[in-house]
Structure formats: C-alpha cells, structure tokens
Coordinates of C-alpha atoms in Angstrom, one line a residue:
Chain A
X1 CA 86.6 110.7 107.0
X2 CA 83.8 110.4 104.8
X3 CA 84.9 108.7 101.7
X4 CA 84.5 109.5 98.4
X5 CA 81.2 109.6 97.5
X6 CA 80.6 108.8 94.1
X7 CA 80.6 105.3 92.4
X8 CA 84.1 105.0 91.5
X9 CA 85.2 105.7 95.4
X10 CA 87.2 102.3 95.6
X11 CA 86.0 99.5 97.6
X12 CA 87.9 99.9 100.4
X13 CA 87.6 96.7 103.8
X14 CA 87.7 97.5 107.2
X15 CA 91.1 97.7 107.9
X16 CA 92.1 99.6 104.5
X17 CA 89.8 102.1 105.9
X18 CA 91.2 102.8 109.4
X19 CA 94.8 102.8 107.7
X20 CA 92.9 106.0 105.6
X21 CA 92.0 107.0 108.7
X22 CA 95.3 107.0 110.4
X23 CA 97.0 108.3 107.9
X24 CA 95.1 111.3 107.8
X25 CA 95.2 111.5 111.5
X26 CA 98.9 111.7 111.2
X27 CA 98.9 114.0 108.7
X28 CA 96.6 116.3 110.6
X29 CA 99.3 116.1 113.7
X30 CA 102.4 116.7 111.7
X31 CA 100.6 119.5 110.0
X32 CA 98.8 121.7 112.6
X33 CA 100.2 119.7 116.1
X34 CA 103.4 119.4 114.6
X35 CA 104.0 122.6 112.2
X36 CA 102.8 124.6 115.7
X37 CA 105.5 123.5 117.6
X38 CA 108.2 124.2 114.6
X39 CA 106.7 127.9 114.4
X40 CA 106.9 128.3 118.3
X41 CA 110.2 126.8 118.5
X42 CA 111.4 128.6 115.8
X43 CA 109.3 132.0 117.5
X44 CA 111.4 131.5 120.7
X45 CA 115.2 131.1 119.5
X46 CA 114.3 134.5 116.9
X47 CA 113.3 136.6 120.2
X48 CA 115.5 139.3 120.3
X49 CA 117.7 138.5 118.1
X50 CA 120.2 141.5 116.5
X51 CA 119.7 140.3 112.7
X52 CA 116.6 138.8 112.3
X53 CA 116.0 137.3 108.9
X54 CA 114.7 138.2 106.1
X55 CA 113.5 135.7 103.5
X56 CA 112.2 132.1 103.3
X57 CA 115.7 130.7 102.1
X58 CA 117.1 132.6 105.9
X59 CA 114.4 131.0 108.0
X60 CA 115.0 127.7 105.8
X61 CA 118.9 127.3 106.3
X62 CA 118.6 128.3 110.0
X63 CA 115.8 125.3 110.8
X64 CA 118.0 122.6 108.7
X65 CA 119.8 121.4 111.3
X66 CA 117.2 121.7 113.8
X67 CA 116.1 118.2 115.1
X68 CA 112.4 119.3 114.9
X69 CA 112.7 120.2 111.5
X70 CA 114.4 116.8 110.6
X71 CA 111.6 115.0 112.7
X72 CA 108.8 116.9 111.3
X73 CA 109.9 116.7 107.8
X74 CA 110.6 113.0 108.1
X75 CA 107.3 112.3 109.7
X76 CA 105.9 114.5 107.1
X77 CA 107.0 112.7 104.2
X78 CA 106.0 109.2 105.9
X79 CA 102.7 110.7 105.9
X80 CA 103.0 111.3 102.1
X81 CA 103.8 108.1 101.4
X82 CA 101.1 106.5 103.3
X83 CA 99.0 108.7 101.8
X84 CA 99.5 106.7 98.1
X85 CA 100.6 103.3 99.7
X86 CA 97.4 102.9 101.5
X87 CA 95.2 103.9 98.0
X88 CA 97.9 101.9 96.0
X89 CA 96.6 98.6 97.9
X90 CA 93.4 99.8 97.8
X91 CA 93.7 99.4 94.2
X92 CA 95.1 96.5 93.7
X93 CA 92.6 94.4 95.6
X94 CA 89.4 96.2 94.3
X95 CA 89.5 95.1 90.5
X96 CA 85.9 95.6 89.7
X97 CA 85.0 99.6 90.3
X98 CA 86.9 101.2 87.9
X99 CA 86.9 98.0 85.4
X100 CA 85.1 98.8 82.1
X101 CA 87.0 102.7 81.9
X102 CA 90.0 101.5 80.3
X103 CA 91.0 102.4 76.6
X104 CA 88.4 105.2 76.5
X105 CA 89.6 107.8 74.4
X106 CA 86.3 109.8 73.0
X107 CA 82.7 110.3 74.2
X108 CA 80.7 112.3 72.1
X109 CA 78.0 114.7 74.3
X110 CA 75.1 112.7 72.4
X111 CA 76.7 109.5 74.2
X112 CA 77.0 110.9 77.6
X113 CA 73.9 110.3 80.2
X114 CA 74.3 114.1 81.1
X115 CA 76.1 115.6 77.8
X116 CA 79.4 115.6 78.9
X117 CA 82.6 114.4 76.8
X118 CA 85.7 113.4 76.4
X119 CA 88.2 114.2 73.5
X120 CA 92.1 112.3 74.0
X121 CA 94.6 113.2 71.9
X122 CA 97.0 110.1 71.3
X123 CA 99.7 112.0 69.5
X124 CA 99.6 115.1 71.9
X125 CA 103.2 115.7 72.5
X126 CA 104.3 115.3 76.4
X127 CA 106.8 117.4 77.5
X128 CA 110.0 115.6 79.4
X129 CA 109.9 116.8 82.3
X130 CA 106.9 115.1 83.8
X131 CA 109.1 112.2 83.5
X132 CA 111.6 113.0 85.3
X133 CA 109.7 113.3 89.1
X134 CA 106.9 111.9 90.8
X135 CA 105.2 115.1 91.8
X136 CA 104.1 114.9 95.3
X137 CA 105.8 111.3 95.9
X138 CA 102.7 110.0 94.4
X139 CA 103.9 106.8 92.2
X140 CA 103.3 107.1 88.5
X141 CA 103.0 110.9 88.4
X142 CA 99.6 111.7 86.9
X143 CA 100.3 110.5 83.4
X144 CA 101.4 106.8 84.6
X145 CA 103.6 105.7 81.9
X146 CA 103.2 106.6 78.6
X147 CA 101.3 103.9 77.0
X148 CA 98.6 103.7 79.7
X149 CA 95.2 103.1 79.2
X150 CA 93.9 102.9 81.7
X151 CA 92.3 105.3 84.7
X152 CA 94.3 104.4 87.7
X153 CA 96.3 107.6 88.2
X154 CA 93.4 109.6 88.3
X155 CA 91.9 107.0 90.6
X156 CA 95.1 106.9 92.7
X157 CA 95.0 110.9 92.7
X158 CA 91.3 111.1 93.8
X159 CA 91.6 108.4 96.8
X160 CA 94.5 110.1 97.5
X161 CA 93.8 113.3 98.0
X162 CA 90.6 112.8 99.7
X163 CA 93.3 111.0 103.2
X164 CA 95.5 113.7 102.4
X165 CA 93.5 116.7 102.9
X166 CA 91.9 115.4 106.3
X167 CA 88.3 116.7 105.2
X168 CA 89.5 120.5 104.7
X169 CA 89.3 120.3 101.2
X170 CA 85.1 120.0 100.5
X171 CA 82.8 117.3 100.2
X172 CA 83.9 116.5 96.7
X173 CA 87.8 117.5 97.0
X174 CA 86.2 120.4 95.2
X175 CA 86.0 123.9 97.5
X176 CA 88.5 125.4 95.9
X177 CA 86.7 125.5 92.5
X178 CA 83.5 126.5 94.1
X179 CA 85.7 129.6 95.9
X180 CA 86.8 130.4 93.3
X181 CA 83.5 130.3 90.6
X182 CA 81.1 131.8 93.1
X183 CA 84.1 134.7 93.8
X184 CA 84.0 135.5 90.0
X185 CA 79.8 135.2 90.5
X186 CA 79.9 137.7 93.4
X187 CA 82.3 139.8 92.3
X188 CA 81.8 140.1 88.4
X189 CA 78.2 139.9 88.6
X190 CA 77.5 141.5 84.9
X191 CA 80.4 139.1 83.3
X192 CA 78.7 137.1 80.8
X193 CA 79.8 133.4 81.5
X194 CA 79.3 130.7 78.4
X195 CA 82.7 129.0 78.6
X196 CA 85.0 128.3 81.2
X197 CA 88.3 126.5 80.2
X198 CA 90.1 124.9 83.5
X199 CA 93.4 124.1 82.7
X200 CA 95.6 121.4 84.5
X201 CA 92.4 120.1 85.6
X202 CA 93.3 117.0 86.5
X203 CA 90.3 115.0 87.7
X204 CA 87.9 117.7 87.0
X205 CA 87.5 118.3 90.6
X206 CA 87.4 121.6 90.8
X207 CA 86.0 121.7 87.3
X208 CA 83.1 121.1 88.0
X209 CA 81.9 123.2 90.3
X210 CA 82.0 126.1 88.0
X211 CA 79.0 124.0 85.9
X212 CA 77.4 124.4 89.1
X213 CA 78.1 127.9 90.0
X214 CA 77.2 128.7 86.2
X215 CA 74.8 126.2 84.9
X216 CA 74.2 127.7 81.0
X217 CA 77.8 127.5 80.8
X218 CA 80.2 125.2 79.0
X219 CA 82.6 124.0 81.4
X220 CA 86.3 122.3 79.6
X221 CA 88.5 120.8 81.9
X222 CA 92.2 120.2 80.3
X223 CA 95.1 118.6 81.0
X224 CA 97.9 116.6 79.7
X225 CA 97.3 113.1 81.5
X226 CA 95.2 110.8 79.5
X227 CA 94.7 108.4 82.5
X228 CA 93.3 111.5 84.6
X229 CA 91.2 112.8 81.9
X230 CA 89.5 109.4 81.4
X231 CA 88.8 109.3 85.3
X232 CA 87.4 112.7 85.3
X233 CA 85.2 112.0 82.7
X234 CA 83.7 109.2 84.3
X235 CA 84.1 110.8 87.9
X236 CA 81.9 114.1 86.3
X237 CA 79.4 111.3 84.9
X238 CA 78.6 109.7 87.9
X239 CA 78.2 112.9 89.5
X240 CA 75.6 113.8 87.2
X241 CA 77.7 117.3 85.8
X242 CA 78.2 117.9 82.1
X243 CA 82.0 118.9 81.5
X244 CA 83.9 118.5 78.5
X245 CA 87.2 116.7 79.1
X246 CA 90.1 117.5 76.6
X247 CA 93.8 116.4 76.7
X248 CA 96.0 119.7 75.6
X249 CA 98.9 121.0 76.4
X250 CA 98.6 124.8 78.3
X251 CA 101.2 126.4 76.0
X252 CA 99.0 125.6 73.2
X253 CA 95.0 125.6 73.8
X254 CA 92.8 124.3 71.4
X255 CA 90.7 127.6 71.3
X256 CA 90.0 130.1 68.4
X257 CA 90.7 133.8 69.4
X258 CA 89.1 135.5 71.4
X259 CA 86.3 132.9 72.2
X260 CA 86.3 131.8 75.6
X261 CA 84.8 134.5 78.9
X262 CA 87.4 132.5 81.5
X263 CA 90.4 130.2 81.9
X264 CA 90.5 129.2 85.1
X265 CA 93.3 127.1 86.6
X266 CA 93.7 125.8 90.5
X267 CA 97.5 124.9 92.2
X268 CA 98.6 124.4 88.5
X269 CA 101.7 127.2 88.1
X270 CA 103.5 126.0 90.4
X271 CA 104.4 122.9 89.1
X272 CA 105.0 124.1 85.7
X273 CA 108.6 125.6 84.3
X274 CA 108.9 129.3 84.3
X275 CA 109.2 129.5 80.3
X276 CA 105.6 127.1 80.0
X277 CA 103.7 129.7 82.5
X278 CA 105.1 132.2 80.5
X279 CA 103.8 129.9 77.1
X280 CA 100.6 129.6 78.9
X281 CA 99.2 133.2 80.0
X282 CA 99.9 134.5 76.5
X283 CA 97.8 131.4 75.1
X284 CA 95.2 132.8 78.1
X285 CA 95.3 135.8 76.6
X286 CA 94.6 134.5 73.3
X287 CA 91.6 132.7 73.3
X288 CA 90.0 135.0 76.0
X289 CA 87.3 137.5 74.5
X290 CA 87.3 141.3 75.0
X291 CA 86.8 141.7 79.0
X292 CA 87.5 138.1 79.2
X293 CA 89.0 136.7 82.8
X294 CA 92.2 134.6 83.7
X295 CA 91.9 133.7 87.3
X296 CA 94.1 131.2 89.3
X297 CA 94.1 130.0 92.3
X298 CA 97.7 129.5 93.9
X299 CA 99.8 129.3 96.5
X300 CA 100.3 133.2 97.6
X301 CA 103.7 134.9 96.0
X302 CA 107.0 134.8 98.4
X303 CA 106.8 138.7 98.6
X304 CA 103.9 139.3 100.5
X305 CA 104.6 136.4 103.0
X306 CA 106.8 137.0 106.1
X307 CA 110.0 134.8 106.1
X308 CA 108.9 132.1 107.9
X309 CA 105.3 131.7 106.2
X310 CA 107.2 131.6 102.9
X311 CA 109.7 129.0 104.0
X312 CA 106.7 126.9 105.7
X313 CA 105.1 127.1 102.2
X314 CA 108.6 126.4 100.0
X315 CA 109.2 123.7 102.5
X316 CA 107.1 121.1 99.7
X317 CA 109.4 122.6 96.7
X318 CA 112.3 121.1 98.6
X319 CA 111.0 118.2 99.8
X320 CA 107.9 117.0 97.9
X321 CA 109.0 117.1 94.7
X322 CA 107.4 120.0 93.3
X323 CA 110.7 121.3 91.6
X324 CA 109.4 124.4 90.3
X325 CA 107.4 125.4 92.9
X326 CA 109.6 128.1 94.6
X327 CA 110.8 129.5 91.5
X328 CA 106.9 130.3 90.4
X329 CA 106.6 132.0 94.1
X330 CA 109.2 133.9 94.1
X331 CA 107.7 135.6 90.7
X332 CA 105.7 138.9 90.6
X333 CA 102.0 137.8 89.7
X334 CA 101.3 141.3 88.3
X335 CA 104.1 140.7 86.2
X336 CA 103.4 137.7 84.8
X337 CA 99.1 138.7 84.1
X338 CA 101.2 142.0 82.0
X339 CA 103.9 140.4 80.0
X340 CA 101.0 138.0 78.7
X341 CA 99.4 141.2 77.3
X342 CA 96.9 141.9 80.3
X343 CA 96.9 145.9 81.6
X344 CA 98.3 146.6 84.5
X345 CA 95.2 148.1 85.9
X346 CA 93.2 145.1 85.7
X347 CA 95.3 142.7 88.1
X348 CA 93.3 141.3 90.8
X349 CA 94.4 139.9 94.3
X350 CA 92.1 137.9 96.9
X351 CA 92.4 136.0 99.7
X352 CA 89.1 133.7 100.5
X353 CA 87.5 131.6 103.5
X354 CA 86.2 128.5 102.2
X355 CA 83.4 128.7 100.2
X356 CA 81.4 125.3 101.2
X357 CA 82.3 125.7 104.6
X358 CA 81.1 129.4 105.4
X359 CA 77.9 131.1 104.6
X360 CA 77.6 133.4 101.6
X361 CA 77.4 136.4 104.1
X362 CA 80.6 135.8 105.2
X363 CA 82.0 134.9 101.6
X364 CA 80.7 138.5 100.4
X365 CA 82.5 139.9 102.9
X366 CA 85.8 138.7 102.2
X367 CA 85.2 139.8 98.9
X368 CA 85.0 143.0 99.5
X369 CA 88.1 143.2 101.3
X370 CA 91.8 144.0 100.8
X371 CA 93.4 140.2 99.9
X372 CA 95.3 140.2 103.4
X373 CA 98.6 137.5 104.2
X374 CA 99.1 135.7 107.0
X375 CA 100.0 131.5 108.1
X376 CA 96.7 130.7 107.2
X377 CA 97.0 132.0 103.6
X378 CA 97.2 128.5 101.4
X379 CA 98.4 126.8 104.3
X380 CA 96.7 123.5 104.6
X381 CA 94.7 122.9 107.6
X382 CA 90.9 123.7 108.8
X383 CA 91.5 127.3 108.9
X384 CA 93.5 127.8 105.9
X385 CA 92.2 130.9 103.0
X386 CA 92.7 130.6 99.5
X387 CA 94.6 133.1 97.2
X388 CA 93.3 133.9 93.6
X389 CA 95.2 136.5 91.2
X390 CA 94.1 137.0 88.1
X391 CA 93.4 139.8 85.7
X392 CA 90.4 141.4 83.1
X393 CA 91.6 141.4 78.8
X394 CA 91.1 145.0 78.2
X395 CA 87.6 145.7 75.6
Chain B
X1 CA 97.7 89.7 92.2
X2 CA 99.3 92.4 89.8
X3 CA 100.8 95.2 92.6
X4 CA 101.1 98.7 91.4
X5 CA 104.7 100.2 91.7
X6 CA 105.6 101.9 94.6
X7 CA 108.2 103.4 93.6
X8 CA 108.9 107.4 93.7
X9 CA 110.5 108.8 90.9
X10 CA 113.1 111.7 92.1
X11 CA 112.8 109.6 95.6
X12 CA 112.0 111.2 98.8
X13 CA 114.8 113.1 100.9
X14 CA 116.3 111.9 104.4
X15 CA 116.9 114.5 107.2
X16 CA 118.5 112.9 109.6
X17 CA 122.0 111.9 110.1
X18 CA 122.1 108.9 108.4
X19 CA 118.9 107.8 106.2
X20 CA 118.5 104.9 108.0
X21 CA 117.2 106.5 111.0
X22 CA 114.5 108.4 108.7
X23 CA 113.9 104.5 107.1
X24 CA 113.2 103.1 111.0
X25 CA 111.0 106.3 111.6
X26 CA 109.0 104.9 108.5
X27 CA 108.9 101.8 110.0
X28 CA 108.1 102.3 113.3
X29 CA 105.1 104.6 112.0
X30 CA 104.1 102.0 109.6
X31 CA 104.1 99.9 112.8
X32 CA 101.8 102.0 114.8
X33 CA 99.8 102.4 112.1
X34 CA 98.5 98.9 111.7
X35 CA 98.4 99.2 115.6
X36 CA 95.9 101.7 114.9
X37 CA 94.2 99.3 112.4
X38 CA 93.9 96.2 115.3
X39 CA 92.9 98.8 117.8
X40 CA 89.6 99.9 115.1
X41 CA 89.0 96.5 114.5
X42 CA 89.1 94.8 118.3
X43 CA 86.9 98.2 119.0
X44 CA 84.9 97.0 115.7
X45 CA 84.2 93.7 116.8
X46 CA 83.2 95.0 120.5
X47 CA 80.7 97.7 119.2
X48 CA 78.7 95.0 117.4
X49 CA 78.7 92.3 119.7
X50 CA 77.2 95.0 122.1
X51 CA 74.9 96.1 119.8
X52 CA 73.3 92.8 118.7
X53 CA 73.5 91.6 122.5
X54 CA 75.5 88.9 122.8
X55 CA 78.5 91.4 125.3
X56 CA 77.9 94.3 127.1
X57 CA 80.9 96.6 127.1
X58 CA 80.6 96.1 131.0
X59 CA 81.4 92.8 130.7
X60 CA 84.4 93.2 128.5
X61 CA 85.9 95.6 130.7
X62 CA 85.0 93.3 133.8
X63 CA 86.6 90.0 132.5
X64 CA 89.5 88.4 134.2
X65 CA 91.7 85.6 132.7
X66 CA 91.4 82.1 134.7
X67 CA 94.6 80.7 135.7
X68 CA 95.6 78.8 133.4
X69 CA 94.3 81.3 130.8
X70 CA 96.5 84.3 132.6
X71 CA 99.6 81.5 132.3
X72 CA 99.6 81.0 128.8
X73 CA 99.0 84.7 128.1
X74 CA 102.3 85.3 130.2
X75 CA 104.1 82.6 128.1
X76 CA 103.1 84.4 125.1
X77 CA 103.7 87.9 125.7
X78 CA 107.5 87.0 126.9
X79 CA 107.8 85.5 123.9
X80 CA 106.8 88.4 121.9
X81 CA 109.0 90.6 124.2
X82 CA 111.9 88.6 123.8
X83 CA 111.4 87.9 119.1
X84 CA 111.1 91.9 119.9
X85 CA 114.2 92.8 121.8
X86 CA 116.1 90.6 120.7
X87 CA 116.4 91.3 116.9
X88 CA 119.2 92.6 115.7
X89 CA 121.2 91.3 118.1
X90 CA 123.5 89.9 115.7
X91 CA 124.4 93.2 114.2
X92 CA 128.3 93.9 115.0
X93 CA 128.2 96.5 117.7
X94 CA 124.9 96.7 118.5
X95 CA 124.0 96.2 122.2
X96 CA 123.5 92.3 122.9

C-alpha cells in the first residue's frame, strides 16, 4: 500500500501503518480468497440440481444458513470496521495535517493557487434520511453531524478508502473517473466538453480526473456534505487541479437550462431513494444542453447478472448499510434515462477494464464492444470492470 | 485526547447463532491483527539493524538463549499460557 499521496494523507506511525496494511490484507482474502470458496461451495451443492434458482433473493436465502456465508460475512464486516477504526485513530493522534481547513465555507477562483473554488451552502436543506444510517459502517456518515465544520469525514472517507480498496482503485482512489472521462473522450470524440457537473462527488476523487481528461473544461463536483466538500477542495488544491466544489442537493441543481455538455455521477444511485433518482435525472435533463450527456457509473442492473453474481453484489445492501442499494438494481436503467425525458434510442451500456491500469489500445477496444456481464462486472478485486449507462438529450 | 465516535449508526448485522460469537470473531481478528503489527515492527527493527551493520540476519536466526536466559523465557511464556487459558474460567458452565 502506497499511501495517499498528497499533503493531507494523514501522518500515519509505524504500527498505524501495518494495521492499514493488514486490514487491507484481510480484506483482499475475504474478498477474492474467501468470496472464491463461497462461489465454489455454492457451484458444487447447485450441480445437478432439479430447480435451480433464479434470482439473487434464491441464491441469497439458500446461502443464509450456510456457515461459510455466516463466516465470510462476519469476517467481512470486521474488515469494514477496521477499515474506519484504523483511520479513526489515525486521526485522532495526527492533529496537525488537516488543521487550518476548518470553518471554510467559500473560496473564490481568484483566491485559489490553481483557480479552483468552493461555494457551501449553510441553509441547504438535508434530507432525513442520511441520518438515519451510517452508509458503509463508516462512523459519522459523510455529513458528520450537522453543525460540523470541520473536514474530518471527508478525511476519514479518503484514508479510508484508499485500505479498503487494496490498491485496485488507482493511484489517486480515482480510476473510475478517468474510465469513465477518457470513455466519453474515445467514444464521443466530436462532443464539445466546457462543463462537467459530478454529482455526489464526495471528495472530488473521481472529479477530477475529468479536468484532466478535458483540460479547457470546467469541472463542478457536488454534493450534500459540507465536511466532504471542504476536503475535496483542499484535496483538489494540493493536487494542483482546478474544480469548483458546490454543496447542492441532486434533486435540485444549481444550473440554468440547458447549460451544462455532462453530469457525470460515480457509485451515487445506489444509495439514493428511488423517488430522489427519479428527482435527479429529470434535473439531469434539465440543465443538460441539446446533445448533452448523462453518464453514471454503477454497480450493473440485477437483470443482466446471473443469480448468484447479483446476490454477491446485493450482499452490501443487506449487510453494509446501503439500504437502497438493491431496490436501484433491480430497476431498468433504460427506464429510468426515458422517464427523465431522454429517447429511448440514445441509452448507452458499457462495461470497461480499468483505465489507469491498461493501455489505451486495450481501453479502445473495450469500447468498441458489446457491454458484456459476468463476476467481474463491478465486483471489487484486481480484475474487476466497471459499468457505465447513460444516455444523449436529443438536438 | 478528543476520540472520534466509533459508533455505527443502523449497527452492523451478526450471522452467527448468537452475536457473540461474531463479537469474539471481531476480537480474535483484532488480535491477530496487532500480531501482524509486532511481527512488522520486530521485522522493522531487524531490517535496519542489518542494514546499518550492527546484526546480520544470520546472526539473528543463529542465536540461542543461555541458560538462565532460556529459564526465565520458560517462566514467562507459562505464564502467558496460563493469564490465556485460564480466562473465563469463572464463567458458569464454561469448561474449568
């Protein structure tokens, strides 16, 4: 494990950073040593059998009782835990790094070393329901309470992520959002590009990237979590990448008509209720111009998965607390891109290797293809493909 | 030292029959976790001293306790053996 590099990575001693190390260890055994042995288990007791099943929710009350499912799941959300315990401590020791970033709530681009800014909106209306879970057993959600000020969350979120995805997710935490902004530069190549609005961006991670993919552009990351917003702001400085951080909600952007080329969003839908997706693509299709593009970058839908890839995938709705993360898969994607206004025509479908990871041959070739399912579609580990759906406003 | 809360909204589930065997699983990983941490930091310490000469690996591996050294060790480990085994033994119906 690398670290994060970038100067609010938190100061981390020896031992803090074999724990890291462990933990990500672990997680890399419960999730490809582990999850192997589930499938092959699971692979052996199916064999020949007179009914076999046919969804997730089948393959899901079948391995319930198993003990292999109980110990992986267990183990699995140990792991989860460590994950935020370990940067949690981290934290609380280190009081220096990320001191001075508290109580920021606007930089203007004139006051920004590389024209970036940040705009928070105190009396931005939260909706309940963040309140209610800690999404991914992470402490403090990403909002912390409600009258924080200061940048831990998104600190806790960053550190976090980089032992959780044991070095599959980019040098930066930030493949995905090159994937997905060199896919719309390879396959749109004439679409004119001057703003790009990433909602539920978090920590701008994979914000930023598409500055870099498109570098006359101007590149918004949203979200609803101050404290994340204020760490992405200062994460994108040190980086040296202009983005413009805003706090909105995504059922109402702040956008004029018609005025933006793409909104962008990456492992967002799923943890939102059904009615504020719904909210949210017709506000996509709102501010997008005439041949404008929505594309997201998600977890694949339930119906193009066989039973047991979708119940290996629902398997964090259960048990991670991601509440409303089954309900978006089981949706139709085509369905949702149309009933926000989008033709039908224009839905897109992809399934991509890595983009920092592969060469841009290879990239270009899975472009070209037919977006194709199988256990490595959005499922963690060093082989895994991301899925991107999205669609083109008609004009 | 101000700690940040640990504390999971919504929780995290149990599996097994009774939560408290998915609560020693915790443990026991937590456990073999800072294992892991000693085990980097003993390997830590060797890697330097061999690199700024004062050890050779060879001689790590090579040495032998003295007597009296080996004794004490021996004293020491049953006593770890024993605060291990022996906790819990006060715990109606648990094996004594």
């Amino acid at each position: 494990m690398a670290g994060l590099n970038h100067t609010l990575a938190l100061k981390k001693n020896l031992d803090q950073r074999a724990r890291e190390r462990f933990t990500s260890s672990l997680r890399a055994y419960t999730l490809v040593d582990l999850a192997d042995q589930l499938r092959s288990d699971y692979s052996e007791e199916q064999t020949a059998v007179e009914h076999p099943h046919q969804s997730g929710e089948d393959v899901h009350r079948f391995l319930k009782s198993r003990d292999l499912f109980k110990w992986y799941s267990s183990l699995r959300c140990t792991a989860q835990e460590l994950v935020w315990q370990s940067t949690l401590r981290a934290l609380d020791e280190d009081r220096t790094t990320l001191a001075g970033l508290s109580g920021v709530t606007q930089v203007a681009p004139e006051k920004s070393a590389v024209g970036g800014s940040l705009a928070l909106d105190p009396k931005l209306s939260l909706p309940s329901y963040i309140d209610t879970m800690d999404v991914h057993l992470m402490p403090g959600n990403y909002q912390g309470d409600r009258e924080d000020v200061s940048v831990h969350p998104g600190a806790v979120y960053d550190n976090g992520l980089e032992v959780f995805s044991f070095g599959v997710m980019g040098e930066h935490l930030d493949d995905i959002g090159h994937s997905m902004a060199n896919f719309t530069r390879l396959r749109w190549p004439g679409l004119t590009v001057d703003t790009v609005v990433d909602v539920g961006c978090t920590i701008g991670h994979n914000t930023l990237p598409w500055k870099q993919a498109f570098p006359d552009a101007q590149v918004y990351g949203l979200d609803i979590a101050a404290p994340c917003l204020r760490y992405g702001h200062a994460r994108a400085e040190s980086l040296g990448v202009a983005a413009h951080f805003r706090q909105a909600n995504c059922d109402q952007l702040p956008f004029d008509d018609g005025s933006v080329d793409v909104v962008f969003s990456s492992m967002f839908l799923h943890e939102l209720p059904r009615n504020v997706i719904n909210d949210f693509f017709k506000e996509a299709y709102r501010i997008l111009r005439p041949g404008g593009l929505i594309i997201h970058m998600e977890l694949p839908p339930n119906e193009a998965l066989a039973p047991y890839d979708a119940f290996y995938l629902d398997w964090d709705c259960f048990y991670n607390n991601e509440p409303f993360y089954k309900e978006f898969r089981d949706l139709s994607y085509p369905a949702l891109c149309r009933d926000a206004g989008f033709d039908e025509s224009a839905f897109f479908q992809a399934t991509l290797p890595r983009y920092t990871y592969v060469d841009e041959q290879e990239f270009r070739d899975a472009i070209d293809r037919t977006a194709s399912f199988d256990e490595d579609t959005g499922r963690l580990s060093d082989t895994i493909t991301w899925y991107a759906f999205g669609s083109r406003k008609q004009g | 030292m101000t700690q940040h809360s640990k504390t999971v909204r919504g929780g995290r589930p149990a599996f097994f029959d009774s939560p408290e065997t998915d609560r020693l699983l915790a443990m026991i990983v937590r456990l073999l976790s800072e294992q892991s941490v000693l085990a980097e930091r003993v390997k830590t310490l060797e890697t330097l001293l061999d690199q700024l000469g004062v050890l050779t690996a060879e001689q790590i591996e090579q040495f032998t306790p003295s007597p009296q050294v080996d004794e004490a060790w021996m004293q020491t480990r049953m006593q770890l053996i024993k605060d291990v085994l022996e906790s819990g033994a006060n715990i109606e119906g648990s094996t004594k």
